[in-house]
Amino acid sequence: MGFNPEDYETVHDRIPLFWEKFPNGRMETEMVEYDEEKGTVVFVARLFREGEDTPFATGWAREVRGDGFVNKTSHLENCETSALGRVLANACFSDQNKPRPSREEMSKTVGSGKNPNGVTGNPSSQPDPTVVSIDIKAELKELADRGKTLNVLDQLTEIASKTLDRKIAKASDIKTIEDIEKVHTALDDIEESNNKEKK
């Protein structure tokens, strides 16, 4: 899987889209997990409309210190930025003609030497700087959190089954990032429908 930075938006590109639609809304980020010994950190980002206390979108990110070039020195900052990029994409504040992940999110794994399933390759070989690591568990957690935000968590397996045209009984039945993106698209449609009903 090749990585060309120009194919991806930056988080900086997405933020003004939110403020344009919700000038009195707010963005929140929270570090929900930090392990100094393991070097891991987890952030959640939330978007709020004006006067609302319940977020209408959430986005999660997890980083490991030293995993990829950026995380050698800035894994905390990169994690927060990645979470913002994900929540903005979840809320459709992104270029729909470009991939959903932000440039920052993709850049974190350049040179990590992991394949798309996060499995380290032959240690005797040189890392491929174009290979991207994807954490399926984190992606599934974000999908579930989004289903909860949209009040369709109980129907999520049914939605996934219909979208993927096969029986999905539990989260682990969704095994690829492509399938997760398809379910996100189905949730986009639900969110758009909900927004129209509120108007």
Short mmCIF file of C-alpha atoms in Angstrom, two decimals:
data_model
loop_
_atom_site.label_atom_id
_atom_site.label_comp_id
_atom_site.label_asym_id
_atom_site.label_seq_id
_atom_site.Cartn_x
_atom_site.Cartn_y
_atom_site.Cartn_z
CA MET A 1 0.00 0.00 0.00
CA GLY A 2 1.81 3.14 -1.21
CA PHE A 3 1.69 6.37 0.77
CA ASN A 4 1.72 9.68 -1.07
CA PRO A 5 1.18 12.57 1.39
CA GLU A 6 -0.41 14.70 -1.32
CA ASP A 7 -3.28 12.20 -1.56
CA TYR A 8 -4.38 13.00 2.01
CA GLU A 9 -5.86 16.06 3.72
CA THR A 10 -4.22 17.57 6.76
CA VAL A 11 -6.20 18.04 9.96
CA HIS A 12 -5.53 21.75 9.48
CA ASP A 13 -7.57 21.55 6.26
CA ARG A 14 -10.57 20.05 8.06
CA ILE A 15 -10.84 22.28 11.13
CA PRO A 16 -12.13 25.41 9.31
CA LEU A 17 -14.97 23.34 7.81
CA PHE A 18 -16.27 22.67 11.31
CA TRP A 19 -16.03 26.31 12.44
CA GLU A 20 -17.73 27.46 9.24
CA LYS A 21 -20.79 25.34 10.02
CA PHE A 22 -20.71 25.64 13.81
CA PRO A 23 -19.02 28.98 14.67
CA ASN A 24 -20.27 28.69 18.26
CA GLY A 25 -19.73 24.96 18.61
CA ARG A 26 -16.72 23.44 20.31
CA MET A 27 -14.07 20.77 19.92
CA GLU A 28 -12.76 18.80 22.87
CA THR A 29 -9.86 16.40 23.15
CA GLU A 30 -9.16 14.17 26.13
CA MET A 31 -6.23 11.90 26.89
CA VAL A 32 -8.03 8.82 28.21
CA GLU A 33 -5.03 6.54 28.58
CA TYR A 34 -1.31 7.10 29.07
CA ASP A 35 1.31 4.51 29.93
CA GLU A 36 4.76 6.00 30.34
CA GLU A 37 6.43 2.60 30.67
CA LYS A 38 4.88 1.16 27.50
CA GLY A 39 4.92 4.49 25.72
CA THR A 40 1.25 4.23 24.69
CA VAL A 41 -1.34 6.99 24.64
CA VAL A 42 -5.02 7.14 23.66
CA PHE A 43 -6.95 10.31 22.86
CA VAL A 44 -10.63 10.85 22.14
CA ALA A 45 -11.88 13.94 20.31
CA ARG A 46 -15.46 15.17 20.47
CA LEU A 47 -17.46 17.69 18.46
CA PHE A 48 -20.37 19.67 19.93
CA ARG A 49 -22.98 21.91 18.39
CA GLU A 50 -23.74 25.22 20.09
CA GLY A 51 -25.48 24.76 23.42
CA GLU A 52 -25.29 20.96 23.38
CA ASP A 53 -23.61 18.87 26.06
CA THR A 54 -23.71 15.61 24.10
CA PRO A 55 -21.15 15.24 21.29
CA PHE A 56 -22.57 14.54 17.85
CA ALA A 57 -19.32 12.89 16.72
CA THR A 58 -16.32 11.22 18.36
CA GLY A 59 -12.95 10.06 17.09
CA TRP A 60 -10.31 7.90 18.75
CA ALA A 61 -6.57 7.55 18.19
CA ARG A 62 -3.84 5.44 19.76
CA GLU A 63 -0.12 6.00 19.38
CA VAL A 64 2.99 4.23 20.58
CA ARG A 65 6.16 6.15 21.35
CA GLY A 66 8.79 5.41 18.70
CA ASP A 67 6.32 3.72 16.31
CA GLY A 68 7.06 5.59 13.09
CA PHE A 69 9.11 8.70 12.47
CA VAL A 70 6.71 11.27 13.97
CA ASN A 71 6.19 9.28 17.16
CA LYS A 72 9.88 9.22 17.99
CA THR A 73 9.52 12.69 19.48
CA SER A 74 5.85 13.69 19.39
CA HIS A 75 3.56 10.73 20.03
CA LEU A 76 1.32 12.68 22.43
CA GLU A 77 0.81 15.59 20.06
CA ASN A 78 0.39 13.28 17.08
CA CYS A 79 -2.22 11.23 18.93
CA GLU A 80 -4.31 14.29 19.76
CA THR A 81 -4.07 15.55 16.17
CA SER A 82 -5.01 12.13 14.79
CA ALA A 83 -8.08 11.97 17.04
CA LEU A 84 -9.16 15.39 15.76
CA GLY A 85 -8.68 14.27 12.19
CA ARG A 86 -10.81 11.17 12.78
CA VAL A 87 -13.68 12.97 14.52
CA LEU A 88 -13.81 15.57 11.74
CA ALA A 89 -13.90 12.80 9.12
CA ASN A 90 -16.63 10.99 11.08
CA ALA A 91 -18.70 14.19 11.01
CA CYS A 92 -18.06 14.57 7.24
CA PHE A 93 -15.84 17.65 7.63
CA SER A 94 -13.41 16.38 5.03
CA ASP A 95 -12.89 16.23 1.29
CA GLN A 96 -15.09 13.33 0.19
CA ASN A 97 -12.87 12.86 -2.87
CA LYS A 98 -9.85 12.05 -0.71
CA PRO A 99 -9.15 9.10 1.62
CA ARG A 100 -10.76 9.31 5.06
CA PRO A 101 -7.54 9.14 7.15
CA SER A 102 -5.71 12.44 7.59
CA ARG A 103 -2.16 13.01 6.38
CA GLU A 104 -0.99 13.12 10.00
CA GLU A 105 -2.64 9.79 10.77
CA MET A 106 -1.01 8.11 7.78
CA SER A 107 2.39 9.74 8.28
CA LYS A 108 2.76 8.24 11.74
CA THR A 109 3.41 4.79 10.30
CA VAL A 110 5.85 5.65 7.54
CA GLY A 111 8.97 3.59 8.19
CA SER A 112 7.28 1.48 10.88
CA GLY A 113 8.01 -1.75 9.03
CA LYS A 114 4.53 -3.13 9.62
CA ASN A 115 2.09 -4.50 7.12
CA PRO A 116 -1.54 -3.29 6.95
CA ASN A 117 -2.55 -5.82 9.60
CA GLY A 118 0.06 -4.56 12.03
CA VAL A 119 2.26 -7.68 11.81
CA THR A 120 5.98 -7.07 11.82
CA GLY A 121 7.77 -8.48 8.80
CA ASN A 122 11.11 -10.30 8.52
CA PRO A 123 13.40 -8.58 11.05
CA SER A 124 16.37 -9.11 8.74
CA SER A 125 14.76 -7.03 6.00
CA GLN A 126 14.68 -3.26 5.80
CA PRO A 127 11.33 -1.61 6.65
CA ASP A 128 9.31 -0.51 3.65
CA PRO A 129 8.62 3.23 4.14
CA THR A 130 5.45 3.00 2.05
CA VAL A 131 3.75 0.39 4.24
CA VAL A 132 0.93 1.51 6.55
CA SER A 133 -0.07 -0.08 9.87
CA ILE A 134 -3.77 -0.20 10.73
CA ASP A 135 -5.11 -1.07 14.18
CA ILE A 136 -8.35 -2.95 13.45
CA LYS A 137 -9.34 -3.11 17.14
CA ALA A 138 -9.10 0.67 17.47
CA GLU A 139 -11.10 1.09 14.26
CA LEU A 140 -13.84 -1.22 15.57
CA LYS A 141 -13.95 0.65 18.88
CA GLU A 142 -14.41 3.92 17.02
CA LEU A 143 -17.18 2.35 14.93
CA ALA A 144 -18.96 1.22 18.10
CA ASP A 145 -18.54 4.66 19.73
CA ARG A 146 -20.01 6.28 16.67
CA GLY A 147 -22.94 3.84 16.71
CA LYS A 148 -23.52 4.77 20.35
CA THR A 149 -23.43 8.50 19.55
CA LEU A 150 -26.02 7.98 16.81
CA ASN A 151 -28.17 5.80 19.12
CA VAL A 152 -27.90 2.79 16.80
CA LEU A 153 -25.41 0.71 18.79
CA ASP A 154 -27.95 -2.08 19.29
CA GLN A 155 -28.62 -2.15 15.54
CA LEU A 156 -24.97 -1.89 14.49
CA THR A 157 -24.53 -5.57 13.61
CA GLU A 158 -27.76 -5.43 11.61
CA ILE A 159 -26.55 -2.31 9.79
CA ALA A 160 -23.18 -3.95 9.13
CA SER A 161 -24.84 -7.15 7.86
CA LYS A 162 -26.99 -5.19 5.42
CA THR A 163 -24.11 -2.99 4.29
CA LEU A 164 -21.61 -5.82 3.81
CA ASP A 165 -24.20 -8.28 2.48
CA ARG A 166 -23.23 -11.03 4.92
CA LYS A 167 -24.08 -12.06 8.48
CA ILE A 168 -22.29 -9.94 11.10
CA ALA A 169 -22.99 -11.32 14.56
CA LYS A 170 -20.22 -9.52 16.47
CA ALA A 171 -17.60 -6.84 15.92
CA SER A 172 -14.83 -9.33 15.23
CA ASP A 173 -16.74 -10.52 12.15
CA ILE A 174 -15.65 -7.25 10.53
CA LYS A 175 -12.06 -8.00 9.62
CA THR A 176 -10.85 -5.40 7.12
CA ILE A 177 -10.49 -1.64 7.03
CA GLU A 178 -12.46 -1.61 3.77
CA ASP A 179 -15.47 -3.17 5.52
CA ILE A 180 -15.18 -0.70 8.41
CA GLU A 181 -15.17 2.20 5.95
CA LYS A 182 -18.32 0.83 4.29
CA VAL A 183 -20.12 0.71 7.65
CA HIS A 184 -18.93 4.27 8.40
CA THR A 185 -20.52 5.32 5.10
CA ALA A 186 -23.80 3.72 6.18
CA LEU A 187 -23.58 5.64 9.47
CA ASP A 188 -22.91 8.82 7.47
CA ASP A 189 -26.29 8.29 5.78
CA ILE A 190 -28.00 7.76 9.15
CA GLU A 191 -26.38 10.88 10.59
CA GLU A 192 -27.39 12.94 7.56
CA SER A 193 -30.97 11.68 7.88
CA ASN A 194 -31.01 12.57 11.60
CA ASN A 195 -29.71 16.05 10.86
CA LYS A 196 -32.45 16.63 8.27
CA GLU A 197 -35.10 15.59 10.78
CA LYS A 198 -33.77 18.11 13.32
CA LYS A 199 -34.06 20.98 10.83
#
